[in-house]
mmCIF file of C-alpha atoms in Angstrom:
data_model
loop_
_atom_site.group_PDB
_atom_site.id
_atom_site.type_symbol
_atom_site.label_atom_id
_atom_site.label_comp_id
_atom_site.label_asym_id
_atom_site.label_seq_id
_atom_site.Cartn_x
_atom_site.Cartn_y
_atom_site.Cartn_z
ATOM 1 C CA UNK C 1 230.209 49.570 -60.868
ATOM 2 C CA UNK C 2 233.180 50.087 -58.291
ATOM 3 C CA UNK C 3 233.167 49.679 -54.975
ATOM 4 C CA UNK C 4 232.798 53.366 -54.089
ATOM 5 C CA UNK C 5 229.756 53.915 -56.645
ATOM 6 C CA UNK C 6 227.624 51.035 -54.981
ATOM 7 C CA UNK C 7 227.941 53.147 -51.641
ATOM 8 C CA UNK C 8 227.167 56.026 -53.685
ATOM 9 C CA UNK C 9 223.903 54.098 -55.079
ATOM 10 C CA UNK C 10 223.643 52.565 -51.934
ATOM 11 C CA UNK C 11 223.368 56.848 -50.159
ATOM 12 C CA UNK C 12 221.179 57.910 -52.986
ATOM 13 C CA UNK C 13 218.306 54.727 -51.555
ATOM 14 C CA UNK C 14 218.920 55.809 -48.450
ATOM 15 C CA UNK C 15 218.197 59.091 -49.275
ATOM 16 C CA UNK C 16 214.569 58.109 -50.572
ATOM 17 C CA UNK C 17 214.264 55.527 -47.599
ATOM 18 C CA UNK C 18 214.601 58.156 -44.715
ATOM 19 C CA UNK C 19 212.470 60.596 -46.986
ATOM 20 C CA UNK C 20 209.452 57.933 -46.413
ATOM 21 C CA UNK C 21 210.344 55.607 -49.459
ATOM 22 C CA UNK C 22 209.818 51.428 -48.459
ATOM 23 C CA UNK C 23 212.799 50.086 -48.626
ATOM 24 C CA UNK C 24 211.946 47.298 -51.059
ATOM 25 C CA UNK C 25 210.518 50.178 -53.013
ATOM 26 C CA UNK C 26 213.057 52.539 -53.813
ATOM 27 C CA UNK C 27 215.729 49.535 -54.227
ATOM 28 C CA UNK C 28 213.671 48.169 -57.014
ATOM 29 C CA UNK C 29 213.348 51.859 -58.259
ATOM 30 C CA UNK C 30 216.371 52.202 -58.169
ATOM 31 C CA UNK C 31 217.417 48.946 -60.250
ATOM 32 C CA UNK C 32 215.456 50.110 -62.487
ATOM 33 C CA UNK C 33 216.782 53.046 -63.804
ATOM 34 C CA UNK C 34 219.856 51.816 -63.317
ATOM 35 C CA UNK C 35 220.125 49.017 -66.244
ATOM 36 C CA UNK C 36 223.995 49.129 -66.256
ATOM 37 C CA UNK C 37 224.596 47.365 -63.227
ATOM 38 C CA UNK C 38 224.890 43.959 -62.834
ATOM 39 C CA UNK C 39 223.084 41.374 -60.503
ATOM 40 C CA UNK C 40 226.700 41.609 -57.972
ATOM 41 C CA UNK C 41 226.215 45.318 -57.889
ATOM 42 C CA UNK C 42 222.046 44.844 -57.036
ATOM 43 C CA UNK C 43 223.268 42.869 -54.043
ATOM 44 C CA UNK C 44 226.337 44.851 -52.633
ATOM 45 C CA UNK C 45 223.876 48.077 -53.047
ATOM 46 C CA UNK C 46 221.502 46.174 -51.256
ATOM 47 C CA UNK C 47 223.429 44.828 -47.908
ATOM 48 C CA UNK C 48 224.650 48.262 -47.732
ATOM 49 C CA UNK C 49 221.510 49.476 -47.550
ATOM 50 C CA UNK C 50 220.307 46.576 -45.260
ATOM 51 C CA UNK C 51 223.486 47.006 -43.124
ATOM 52 C CA UNK C 52 222.282 50.335 -42.161
ATOM 53 C CA UNK C 53 218.512 49.655 -41.674
ATOM 54 C CA UNK C 54 220.066 47.007 -38.972
ATOM 55 C CA UNK C 55 222.215 49.504 -37.165
ATOM 56 C CA UNK C 56 219.846 53.253 -38.056
ATOM 57 C CA UNK C 57 220.462 54.915 -34.791
ATOM 58 C CA UNK C 58 224.032 54.357 -34.168
ATOM 59 C CA UNK C 59 224.776 54.972 -37.856
ATOM 60 C CA UNK C 60 222.714 58.245 -37.297
ATOM 61 C CA UNK C 61 224.689 59.711 -34.502
ATOM 62 C CA UNK C 62 228.001 58.330 -35.580
ATOM 63 C CA UNK C 63 227.913 59.772 -39.025
ATOM 64 C CA UNK C 64 226.213 62.886 -37.919
ATOM 65 C CA UNK C 65 222.540 62.338 -39.200
ATOM 66 C CA UNK C 66 219.919 61.470 -40.333
ATOM 67 C CA UNK C 67 220.218 61.092 -44.236
ATOM 68 C CA UNK C 68 222.051 58.761 -46.484
ATOM 69 C CA UNK C 69 225.181 59.991 -47.049
ATOM 70 C CA UNK C 70 225.510 60.334 -42.927
ATOM 71 C CA UNK C 71 223.964 57.030 -42.235
ATOM 72 C CA UNK C 72 226.452 55.682 -44.819
ATOM 73 C CA UNK C 73 229.483 57.371 -43.595
ATOM 74 C CA UNK C 74 228.221 55.844 -39.903
ATOM 75 C CA UNK C 75 228.255 52.363 -41.070
ATOM 76 C CA UNK C 76 231.322 52.112 -42.754
ATOM 77 C CA UNK C 77 233.019 53.789 -39.666
ATOM 78 C CA UNK C 78 231.862 50.507 -37.573
ATOM 79 C CA UNK C 79 232.552 48.763 -39.971
ATOM 80 C CA UNK C 80 236.105 49.993 -40.323
ATOM 81 C CA UNK C 81 236.290 50.980 -43.764
ATOM 82 C CA UNK C 82 238.747 53.354 -44.315
ATOM 83 C CA UNK C 83 236.478 56.723 -45.408
ATOM 84 C CA UNK C 84 239.029 58.450 -47.951
ATOM 85 C CA UNK C 85 239.458 55.826 -49.965
ATOM 86 C CA UNK C 86 235.560 55.739 -50.416
ATOM 87 C CA UNK C 87 234.809 58.943 -50.807
ATOM 88 C CA UNK C 88 237.293 60.573 -53.210
ATOM 89 C CA UNK C 89 235.104 62.351 -55.926
ATOM 90 C CA UNK C 90 236.481 60.211 -58.527
ATOM 91 C CA UNK C 91 234.607 58.906 -61.176
ATOM 92 C CA UNK C 92 231.300 57.949 -59.664
ATOM 93 C CA UNK C 93 232.187 57.760 -56.279
ATOM 94 C CA UNK C 94 230.860 59.954 -53.025
ATOM 95 C CA UNK C 95 231.921 63.423 -52.765
ATOM 96 C CA UNK C 96 235.362 64.102 -50.542
ATOM 97 C CA UNK C 97 234.256 64.469 -46.771
ATOM 98 C CA UNK C 98 233.662 67.851 -45.577
ATOM 99 C CA UNK C 99 235.815 68.991 -41.935
ATOM 100 C CA UNK C 100 232.536 68.591 -40.193
ATOM 101 C CA UNK C 101 232.061 64.717 -41.395
ATOM 102 C CA UNK C 102 235.093 63.762 -39.455
ATOM 103 C CA UNK C 103 234.250 64.862 -36.580
ATOM 104 C CA UNK C 104 234.662 62.676 -33.606
ATOM 105 C CA UNK C 105 232.115 60.838 -32.769
ATOM 106 C CA UNK C 106 229.702 61.390 -29.452
ATOM 107 C CA UNK C 107 229.068 59.228 -26.755
ATOM 108 C CA UNK C 108 226.126 56.452 -27.612
ATOM 109 C CA UNK C 109 223.425 56.155 -25.545
ATOM 110 C CA UNK C 110 222.054 52.632 -24.822
ATOM 111 C CA UNK C 111 219.145 52.934 -27.764
ATOM 112 C CA UNK C 112 222.298 54.016 -30.386
ATOM 113 C CA UNK C 113 224.385 50.950 -28.834
ATOM 114 C CA UNK C 114 221.847 48.761 -28.964
ATOM 115 C CA UNK C 115 219.297 50.191 -31.885
ATOM 116 C CA UNK C 116 216.596 49.911 -30.282
ATOM 117 C CA UNK C 117 213.650 52.712 -30.316
ATOM 118 C CA UNK C 118 214.228 54.575 -27.167
ATOM 119 C CA UNK C 119 210.481 54.315 -25.787
ATOM 120 C CA UNK C 120 210.736 50.033 -26.319
ATOM 121 C CA UNK C 121 213.861 49.932 -24.311
ATOM 122 C CA UNK C 122 211.498 49.235 -21.054
ATOM 123 C CA UNK C 123 209.586 46.200 -22.456
ATOM 124 C CA UNK C 124 212.325 45.028 -24.761
ATOM 125 C CA UNK C 125 214.533 44.551 -21.153
ATOM 126 C CA UNK C 126 211.847 43.362 -19.340
ATOM 127 C CA UNK C 127 210.487 40.606 -21.957
ATOM 128 C CA UNK C 128 214.407 39.461 -23.151
ATOM 129 C CA UNK C 129 216.143 40.028 -19.499
ATOM 130 C CA UNK C 130 219.491 39.020 -19.011
ATOM 131 C CA UNK C 131 219.682 38.383 -22.723
ATOM 132 C CA UNK C 132 218.424 41.515 -24.086
ATOM 133 C CA UNK C 133 222.041 43.173 -24.971
ATOM 134 C CA UNK C 134 222.410 39.502 -26.591
ATOM 135 C CA UNK C 135 219.885 39.794 -28.936
ATOM 136 C CA UNK C 136 220.076 43.303 -29.412
ATOM 137 C CA UNK C 137 223.270 42.823 -30.734
ATOM 138 C CA UNK C 138 222.584 39.699 -32.971
ATOM 139 C CA UNK C 139 219.632 42.187 -34.198
ATOM 140 C CA UNK C 140 222.233 44.588 -35.911
ATOM 141 C CA UNK C 141 223.772 41.886 -37.811
ATOM 142 C CA UNK C 142 222.397 38.996 -41.366
ATOM 143 C CA UNK C 143 220.681 36.570 -40.278
ATOM 144 C CA UNK C 144 221.536 33.492 -41.781
ATOM 145 C CA UNK C 145 219.584 32.117 -44.738
ATOM 146 C CA UNK C 146 217.596 29.046 -43.973
ATOM 147 C CA UNK C 147 215.494 25.988 -45.533
ATOM 148 C CA UNK C 148 213.745 23.694 -45.109
ATOM 149 C CA UNK C 149 213.800 20.117 -45.944
ATOM 150 C CA UNK C 150 210.323 18.547 -47.324
ATOM 151 C CA UNK C 151 210.664 15.524 -45.574
ATOM 152 C CA UNK C 152 208.545 14.301 -47.808
ATOM 153 C CA UNK C 153 210.495 13.947 -50.888
ATOM 154 C CA UNK C 154 213.193 14.235 -49.428
ATOM 155 C CA UNK C 155 215.886 13.309 -46.454
ATOM 156 C CA UNK C 156 217.633 16.524 -45.311
ATOM 157 C CA UNK C 157 220.967 14.829 -45.835
ATOM 158 C CA UNK C 158 220.053 14.475 -49.734
ATOM 159 C CA UNK C 159 218.193 17.591 -50.012
ATOM 160 C CA UNK C 160 222.196 19.041 -49.053
ATOM 161 C CA UNK C 161 223.441 16.734 -51.594
ATOM 162 C CA UNK C 162 221.686 18.178 -54.630
ATOM 163 C CA UNK C 163 222.055 21.849 -53.414
ATOM 164 C CA UNK C 164 225.518 20.732 -53.112
ATOM 165 C CA UNK C 165 225.221 19.517 -57.167
ATOM 166 C CA UNK C 166 224.044 22.950 -57.521
ATOM 167 C CA UNK C 167 226.995 24.466 -55.861
ATOM 168 C CA UNK C 168 224.941 25.485 -53.124
ATOM 169 C CA UNK C 169 227.140 24.608 -49.612
ATOM 170 C CA UNK C 170 225.041 23.958 -46.907
ATOM 171 C CA UNK C 171 224.603 22.407 -43.208
ATOM 172 C CA UNK C 172 222.159 20.982 -41.157
ATOM 173 C CA UNK C 173 221.062 23.095 -37.825
ATOM 174 C CA UNK C 174 220.205 21.369 -34.481
ATOM 175 C CA UNK C 175 217.041 23.825 -34.230
ATOM 176 C CA UNK C 176 215.289 21.434 -36.360
ATOM 177 C CA UNK C 177 215.497 18.234 -38.092
ATOM 178 C CA UNK C 178 214.337 19.342 -41.247
ATOM 179 C CA UNK C 179 216.647 22.661 -41.169
ATOM 180 C CA UNK C 180 219.234 23.454 -43.732
ATOM 181 C CA UNK C 181 221.738 25.971 -42.997
ATOM 182 C CA UNK C 182 223.096 27.438 -46.081
ATOM 183 C CA UNK C 183 227.446 29.066 -45.762
ATOM 184 C CA UNK C 184 227.639 29.395 -49.115
ATOM 185 C CA UNK C 185 226.097 30.667 -52.273
ATOM 186 C CA UNK C 186 222.682 31.625 -51.253
ATOM 187 C CA UNK C 187 221.287 33.947 -54.373
ATOM 188 C CA UNK C 188 221.270 30.872 -55.930
ATOM 189 C CA UNK C 189 218.276 28.784 -53.983
ATOM 190 C CA UNK C 190 215.647 30.034 -56.442
ATOM 191 C CA UNK C 191 217.497 28.381 -59.866
ATOM 192 C CA UNK C 192 218.671 25.259 -58.052
ATOM 193 C CA UNK C 193 216.469 22.104 -58.666
ATOM 194 C CA UNK C 194 216.081 21.300 -55.518
ATOM 195 C CA UNK C 195 214.094 24.140 -54.808
ATOM 196 C CA UNK C 196 212.302 24.142 -58.728
ATOM 197 C CA UNK C 197 211.129 20.895 -57.449
ATOM 198 C CA UNK C 198 209.748 21.623 -54.028
ATOM 199 C CA UNK C 199 213.033 19.392 -52.473
ATOM 200 C CA UNK C 200 213.358 22.637 -50.072
ATOM 201 C CA UNK C 201 211.753 26.048 -49.168
ATOM 202 C CA UNK C 202 212.613 29.237 -47.502
ATOM 203 C CA UNK C 203 212.054 28.808 -43.911
ATOM 204 C CA UNK C 204 214.242 30.292 -41.080
ATOM 205 C CA UNK C 205 214.917 27.331 -38.749
ATOM 206 C CA UNK C 206 213.061 28.694 -35.505
ATOM 207 C CA UNK C 207 210.329 28.566 -37.662
ATOM 208 C CA UNK C 208 210.673 25.212 -38.453
ATOM 209 C CA UNK C 209 211.203 24.558 -34.669
ATOM 210 C CA UNK C 210 207.826 25.893 -34.504
ATOM 211 C CA UNK C 211 206.128 23.584 -36.269
ATOM 212 C CA UNK C 212 208.176 20.479 -34.513
ATOM 213 C CA UNK C 213 206.624 21.635 -31.082
ATOM 214 C CA UNK C 214 202.463 21.218 -32.525
ATOM 215 C CA UNK C 215 201.098 17.868 -31.555
ATOM 216 C CA UNK C 216 200.351 17.291 -35.493
ATOM 217 C CA UNK C 217 200.125 13.586 -34.928
ATOM 218 C CA UNK C 218 196.801 12.585 -34.267
ATOM 219 C CA UNK C 219 195.157 15.575 -35.909
ATOM 220 C CA UNK C 220 192.792 14.549 -38.527
ATOM 221 C CA UNK C 221 192.067 17.748 -39.953
ATOM 222 C CA UNK C 222 194.300 20.968 -39.718
ATOM 223 C CA UNK C 223 193.800 24.653 -40.207
ATOM 224 C CA UNK C 224 196.583 27.384 -40.840
ATOM 225 C CA UNK C 225 194.638 30.155 -39.409
ATOM 226 C CA UNK C 226 196.939 32.829 -40.782
ATOM 227 C CA UNK C 227 198.455 30.972 -43.293
ATOM 228 C CA UNK C 228 199.718 34.334 -45.194
ATOM 229 C CA UNK C 229 201.918 33.170 -47.734
ATOM 230 C CA UNK C 230 201.686 29.301 -46.341
ATOM 231 C CA UNK C 231 205.499 29.043 -44.948
ATOM 232 C CA UNK C 232 203.704 27.017 -41.894
ATOM 233 C CA UNK C 233 201.049 25.320 -43.950
ATOM 234 C CA UNK C 234 203.609 23.369 -45.881
ATOM 235 C CA UNK C 235 205.502 22.664 -42.831
ATOM 236 C CA UNK C 236 203.073 20.978 -41.294
ATOM 237 C CA UNK C 237 201.843 18.819 -44.043
ATOM 238 C CA UNK C 238 204.978 17.743 -44.383
ATOM 239 C CA UNK C 239 204.976 16.066 -41.013
ATOM 240 C CA UNK C 240 201.387 15.133 -40.805
ATOM 241 C CA UNK C 241 198.926 13.116 -42.899
ATOM 242 C CA UNK C 242 196.510 15.882 -41.629
ATOM 243 C CA UNK C 243 193.428 17.116 -44.456
ATOM 244 C CA UNK C 244 195.715 20.918 -44.392
ATOM 245 C CA UNK C 245 193.532 23.965 -44.809
ATOM 246 C CA UNK C 246 194.664 27.584 -44.938
ATOM 247 C CA UNK C 247 192.951 30.329 -43.546
ATOM 248 C CA UNK C 248 193.557 34.315 -43.931
ATOM 249 C CA UNK C 249 191.882 37.261 -43.581
ATOM 250 C CA UNK C 250 193.395 38.717 -46.854
ATOM 251 C CA UNK C 251 192.947 35.995 -49.481
ATOM 252 C CA UNK C 252 195.518 37.540 -51.778
ATOM 253 C CA UNK C 253 198.783 37.010 -49.067
ATOM 254 C CA UNK C 254 198.056 32.852 -50.234
ATOM 255 C CA UNK C 255 198.374 33.316 -53.432
ATOM 256 C CA UNK C 256 201.551 31.794 -54.613
ATOM 257 C CA UNK C 257 200.035 29.254 -51.400
ATOM 258 C CA UNK C 258 198.959 26.491 -54.474
ATOM 259 C CA UNK C 259 201.535 26.881 -56.909
ATOM 260 C CA UNK C 260 204.226 26.332 -54.100
ATOM 261 C CA UNK C 261 201.907 23.146 -52.477
ATOM 262 C CA UNK C 262 201.716 21.324 -56.479
ATOM 263 C CA UNK C 263 205.754 21.525 -56.021
ATOM 264 C CA UNK C 264 205.498 20.582 -53.004
ATOM 265 C CA UNK C 265 203.725 17.615 -53.288
ATOM 266 C CA UNK C 266 201.356 18.695 -50.744
ATOM 267 C CA UNK C 267 197.035 19.114 -51.077
ATOM 268 C CA UNK C 268 195.883 22.117 -49.447
ATOM 269 C CA UNK C 269 192.092 24.106 -49.212
ATOM 270 C CA UNK C 270 192.358 27.300 -49.155
ATOM 271 C CA UNK C 271 188.875 28.992 -47.116
ATOM 272 C CA UNK C 272 187.362 31.970 -47.728
ATOM 273 C CA UNK C 273 186.287 33.414 -44.206
ATOM 274 C CA UNK C 274 182.541 32.274 -44.245
ATOM 275 C CA UNK C 275 183.847 28.750 -44.985
ATOM 276 C CA UNK C 276 185.410 28.115 -41.902
ATOM 277 C CA UNK C 277 182.942 27.400 -40.120
ATOM 278 C CA UNK C 278 180.950 24.650 -42.412
ATOM 279 C CA UNK C 279 184.257 22.816 -43.061
ATOM 280 C CA UNK C 280 185.224 22.981 -39.402
ATOM 281 C CA UNK C 281 185.586 21.912 -36.402
ATOM 282 C CA UNK C 282 189.635 21.030 -36.772
ATOM 283 C CA UNK C 283 191.534 19.185 -34.554
ATOM 284 C CA UNK C 284 194.371 21.854 -34.490
ATOM 285 C CA UNK C 285 194.521 25.290 -34.880
ATOM 286 C CA UNK C 286 197.713 27.282 -35.455
ATOM 287 C CA UNK C 287 197.033 30.847 -35.343
ATOM 288 C CA UNK C 288 200.503 32.898 -36.713
ATOM 289 C CA UNK C 289 199.203 36.060 -35.870
ATOM 290 C CA UNK C 290 200.522 39.454 -36.631
ATOM 291 C CA UNK C 291 203.031 40.701 -34.477
ATOM 292 C CA UNK C 292 205.712 43.317 -34.301
ATOM 293 C CA UNK C 293 208.590 41.140 -35.830
ATOM 294 C CA UNK C 294 210.685 41.716 -33.129
ATOM 295 C CA UNK C 295 211.542 38.501 -33.456
ATOM 296 C CA UNK C 296 212.988 38.774 -37.081
ATOM 297 C CA UNK C 297 214.530 42.542 -37.246
ATOM 298 C CA UNK C 298 217.135 41.303 -38.826
ATOM 299 C CA UNK C 299 215.316 40.185 -41.717
ATOM 300 C CA UNK C 300 212.973 43.231 -42.023
ATOM 301 C CA UNK C 301 214.806 46.106 -40.236
ATOM 302 C CA UNK C 302 212.408 48.879 -40.916
ATOM 303 C CA UNK C 303 209.722 47.085 -39.030
ATOM 304 C CA UNK C 304 212.261 47.740 -36.177
ATOM 305 C CA UNK C 305 211.851 51.919 -36.513
ATOM 306 C CA UNK C 306 207.833 52.011 -37.836
ATOM 307 C CA UNK C 307 207.115 50.760 -34.613
ATOM 308 C CA UNK C 308 205.439 52.619 -32.620
ATOM 309 C CA UNK C 309 203.322 52.390 -28.777
ATOM 310 C CA UNK C 310 200.120 53.220 -31.027
ATOM 311 C CA UNK C 311 200.808 50.505 -33.617
ATOM 312 C CA UNK C 312 201.743 47.596 -30.665
ATOM 313 C CA UNK C 313 198.798 48.492 -29.080
ATOM 314 C CA UNK C 314 196.909 47.866 -32.542
ATOM 315 C CA UNK C 315 198.770 44.385 -33.033
ATOM 316 C CA UNK C 316 197.777 43.530 -29.581
ATOM 317 C CA UNK C 317 194.430 43.980 -30.263
ATOM 318 C CA UNK C 318 194.614 41.904 -33.542
ATOM 319 C CA UNK C 319 196.540 39.524 -31.963
ATOM 320 C CA UNK C 320 193.637 39.272 -28.786
ATOM 321 C CA UNK C 321 191.149 38.626 -31.325
ATOM 322 C CA UNK C 322 192.215 36.400 -33.447
ATOM 323 C CA UNK C 323 192.248 33.925 -30.345
ATOM 324 C CA UNK C 324 188.827 35.045 -29.480
ATOM 325 C CA UNK C 325 187.772 34.127 -33.346
ATOM 326 C CA UNK C 326 189.789 31.033 -33.606
ATOM 327 C CA UNK C 327 188.895 29.256 -30.680
ATOM 328 C CA UNK C 328 185.180 27.862 -31.215
ATOM 329 C CA UNK C 329 186.434 26.299 -34.504
ATOM 330 C CA UNK C 330 188.388 24.170 -32.162
ATOM 331 C CA UNK C 331 187.113 20.467 -32.146
ATOM 332 C CA UNK C 332 186.535 19.747 -27.708
ATOM 333 C CA UNK C 333 189.611 17.934 -27.425
ATOM 334 C CA UNK C 334 191.396 20.013 -29.894
ATOM 335 C CA UNK C 335 194.281 22.091 -29.449
ATOM 336 C CA UNK C 336 194.829 25.609 -30.132
ATOM 337 C CA UNK C 337 198.401 26.622 -31.147
ATOM 338 C CA UNK C 338 199.157 30.462 -30.842
ATOM 339 C CA UNK C 339 202.226 31.605 -32.136
ATOM 340 C CA UNK C 340 203.770 35.314 -33.158
ATOM 341 C CA UNK C 341 207.587 36.378 -34.313
ATOM 342 C CA UNK C 342 208.583 38.239 -31.648
ATOM 343 C CA UNK C 343 210.157 38.656 -28.314
ATOM 344 C CA UNK C 344 208.035 40.888 -26.763
ATOM 345 C CA UNK C 345 206.612 39.512 -23.775
ATOM 346 C CA UNK C 346 202.799 42.091 -24.613
ATOM 347 C CA UNK C 347 202.568 39.927 -27.579
ATOM 348 C CA UNK C 348 203.467 36.176 -26.055
ATOM 349 C CA UNK C 349 202.415 35.130 -22.878
ATOM 350 C CA UNK C 350 200.730 38.071 -22.032
ATOM 351 C CA UNK C 351 198.179 37.235 -24.588
ATOM 352 C CA UNK C 352 197.892 33.974 -23.030
ATOM 353 C CA UNK C 353 197.915 34.519 -19.568
ATOM 354 C CA UNK C 354 194.369 37.273 -21.023
ATOM 355 C CA UNK C 355 192.793 34.035 -23.125
ATOM 356 C CA UNK C 356 192.836 31.663 -20.389
ATOM 357 C CA UNK C 357 191.939 34.032 -17.806
ATOM 358 C CA UNK C 358 188.705 35.044 -19.437
ATOM 359 C CA UNK C 359 188.131 31.016 -20.060
ATOM 360 C CA UNK C 360 188.110 28.342 -17.804
ATOM 361 C CA UNK C 361 187.751 25.381 -20.181
ATOM 362 C CA UNK C 362 191.081 25.837 -21.346
ATOM 363 C CA UNK C 363 194.127 24.807 -20.194
ATOM 364 C CA UNK C 364 197.988 25.226 -21.412
ATOM 365 C CA UNK C 365 199.950 22.435 -22.543
ATOM 366 C CA UNK C 366 203.107 24.263 -24.036
ATOM 367 C CA UNK C 367 204.620 27.008 -24.089
ATOM 368 C CA UNK C 368 207.974 27.732 -26.129
ATOM 369 C CA UNK C 369 210.346 31.503 -27.279
ATOM 370 C CA UNK C 370 213.226 31.541 -29.007
ATOM 371 C CA UNK C 371 215.535 34.300 -30.011
ATOM 372 C CA UNK C 372 218.183 34.799 -32.560
ATOM 373 C CA UNK C 373 220.348 33.339 -29.842
ATOM 374 C CA UNK C 374 218.884 30.121 -30.752
ATOM 375 C CA UNK C 375 220.034 30.558 -34.563
ATOM 376 C CA UNK C 376 217.489 31.420 -35.819
ATOM 377 C CA UNK C 377 214.654 34.493 -35.803
ATOM 378 C CA UNK C 378 212.624 35.211 -32.285
ATOM 379 C CA UNK C 379 209.252 33.142 -32.111
ATOM 380 C CA UNK C 380 206.976 32.050 -29.390
ATOM 381 C CA UNK C 381 204.190 29.430 -29.759
ATOM 382 C CA UNK C 382 201.982 28.067 -27.033
ATOM 383 C CA UNK C 383 199.924 25.240 -27.477
ATOM 384 C CA UNK C 384 196.695 25.394 -25.988
ATOM 385 C CA UNK C 385 193.862 22.385 -24.923
ATOM 386 C CA UNK C 386 190.340 22.832 -24.771
ATOM 387 C CA UNK C 387 188.461 20.819 -22.584
#
């Protein structure tokens, strides 16, 4: 496919997304119907789509509308692309620009400059303070690709050398001793022997740093209460000799965890909800709670536009209930760790303050916030100690 044909394909996919289709589903449906497209074509089209989704407000304002063509025009203008070289109508390229599509872009408001929903601006600013503008700007662009070295299998340096043998270039990252930032040929990772044999796992650097902050050294029994795919379960196990347990309210989210654990050489027992009390109490319970995802909007930009005040209220209610349900599973003297991939105070510091205000037998041991300015995603983690 020519570069212009790729842009036309992205326009068609964006039209489906604007109509309500999830981005991944729209991309998959297009790829299945376009058998002629090679892997490089699919990757380039995906990049166009996600570049737009990260900057949807500004693209719509600059491009003059909320449809695939206008959004793509807005994205290309911001990238400094000569539109007439793309919108030629030749072959499978987009049709030539109309006169109204050449109009000067209007002045942008703060929400459009930051590409943050208008309703969220006050909370964004109060949560991030003088970092609000910088974090908003970095969320408008692609995230780095990070790996976690499985320190049970290899040192970080050995993992980097193994990746290099598969022509994947990488370097260490200061956020965590196990963090590896991929600098070249990232799309080869899942075919690399180092990945297939469990020497490395895909995991954000700040997510790894969060695990580094947990009190694992003296923990005999550790529960990942909201395990999901199990990335933090495996990261904790790689740093500890504890007996590892994983649970999720939706067990289907953990379906790949047994295979991932076997590949990594780690033993993890999956628990159903009705098995938690009889298996516990636990020395450490990690609650990596469902959240707005505002710290990871570089990777999942749709979440930025799907978030509403009502959804945020629902999510914070779920977070409070998770803390309520998990607290009794901690042994006396043990620790409850609460984490989100959010940068919003209502999901982080406010949740911890509310939990502690109702429980004098708990104390805050440590608390740390990460933003994308640190290199990885935005995360929050607090460790609470039960007396």
